[in-house]
Tab-separated table of C-alpha atoms in Angstrom:
chain	number	residue	atom	x	y	z
A	1	MET	CA	-9.353	-10.960	3.810
A	2	THR	CA	-10.570	-11.821	0.354
A	3	LEU	CA	-9.424	-14.438	-2.113
A	4	GLU	CA	-7.755	-11.763	-4.262
A	5	ILE	CA	-5.638	-10.590	-1.327
A	6	TYR	CA	-4.621	-14.167	-0.504
A	7	GLN	CA	-3.604	-14.778	-4.123
A	8	GLN	CA	-1.680	-11.498	-4.273
A	9	GLU	CA	0.233	-12.476	-1.139
A	10	LEU	CA	1.127	-15.878	-2.620
A	11	ARG	CA	2.265	-14.301	-5.902
A	12	ARG	CA	4.546	-11.965	-3.938
A	13	ALA	CA	5.880	-14.705	-1.653
A	14	TYR	CA	6.632	-17.130	-4.509
A	15	VAL	CA	7.840	-14.474	-7.012
A	16	ARG	CA	4.994	-15.444	-9.352
A	17	GLY	CA	6.307	-19.027	-9.520
A	18	GLY	CA	9.449	-18.174	-11.479
A	19	PRO	CA	12.056	-19.945	-9.318
A	20	GLY	CA	9.922	-23.079	-9.146
A	21	ALA	CA	9.538	-23.165	-12.911
A	22	ILE	CA	13.283	-22.743	-13.428
A	23	ILE	CA	14.145	-25.495	-10.943
A	24	SER	CA	11.490	-27.788	-12.423
A	25	GLY	CA	12.875	-27.155	-15.896
A	26	GLY	CA	16.361	-28.027	-14.676
A	27	VAL	CA	15.145	-31.301	-13.202
A	28	TRP	CA	13.318	-32.231	-16.417
A	29	PHE	CA	16.359	-31.264	-18.513
A	30	ALA	CA	18.679	-33.380	-16.347
A	31	ALA	CA	16.269	-36.319	-16.593
A	32	ALA	CA	16.067	-35.934	-20.372
A	33	LEU	CA	19.856	-35.891	-20.691
A	34	THR	CA	20.125	-38.925	-18.437
A	35	ALA	CA	17.495	-40.806	-20.436
A	36	THR	CA	19.225	-39.883	-23.693
A	37	TYR	CA	22.803	-40.694	-22.748
A	38	SER	CA	22.341	-43.411	-20.115
A	39	SER	CA	19.041	-45.281	-20.116
A	40	ILE	CA	15.359	-44.473	-19.967
A	41	SER	CA	14.995	-46.134	-16.577
A	42	ASP	CA	17.828	-44.017	-15.141
A	43	GLY	CA	16.138	-40.910	-16.513
A	44	PHE	CA	12.849	-41.965	-14.957
A	45	PHE	CA	14.425	-42.564	-11.557
A	46	LEU	CA	16.182	-39.206	-11.692
A	47	LEU	CA	12.946	-37.449	-12.606
A	48	PHE	CA	11.000	-39.300	-9.908
A	49	PHE	CA	13.404	-38.697	-7.037
A	50	ALA	CA	14.633	-35.233	-8.023
A	51	GLY	CA	11.013	-34.231	-8.625
A	52	MET	CA	10.363	-34.734	-4.924
A	53	PHE	CA	12.773	-31.893	-4.192
A	54	ILE	CA	11.417	-29.292	-6.630
A	55	PHE	CA	9.221	-27.542	-4.066
A	56	PRO	CA	11.770	-27.611	-1.194
A	57	ALA	CA	14.497	-26.386	-3.551
A	58	SER	CA	12.192	-23.613	-4.747
A	59	LYS	CA	11.492	-22.523	-1.172
A	60	PHE	CA	15.245	-22.553	-0.462
A	61	ALA	CA	15.961	-20.452	-3.571
A	62	LEU	CA	13.297	-17.952	-2.536
A	63	LYS	CA	14.933	-17.490	0.852
A	64	LEU	CA	18.490	-17.486	-0.489
A	65	PHE	CA	18.215	-15.280	-3.567
A	66	PHE	CA	15.064	-13.223	-3.102
A	67	GLN	CA	14.903	-13.036	0.708
A	68	ARG	CA	11.124	-13.057	0.579
A	69	ALA	CA	9.052	-13.400	3.697
A	70	PRO	CA	6.882	-16.513	3.653
A	71	GLU	CA	3.141	-16.285	3.243
A	72	SER	CA	1.117	-15.644	6.384
A	73	LYS	CA	-0.068	-18.574	8.471
A	74	SER	CA	-3.684	-17.490	8.013
A	75	ASN	CA	-3.466	-17.761	4.215
A	76	PRO	CA	-5.470	-20.860	3.210
A	77	GLY	CA	-3.456	-21.252	-0.017
A	78	GLY	CA	-0.108	-21.414	1.750
A	79	LEU	CA	1.674	-24.642	2.567
């Protein structure tokens, strides 16, 4: 398989990154609101700890809403 085929498979599996971008935006928005209305340190902690769950939440959303098959095990770009 070529690099182009691997990339095409990842784009299909991750819906071109859309769910991850939406979830990441939600985390940043929540951290910004927390920093604005609570304190900057609370916003930082929210961003730091919620940021750890962006990728797992994206994978969960892909399975839940899009029912996409994961990338193949032989794909070197897959996680």
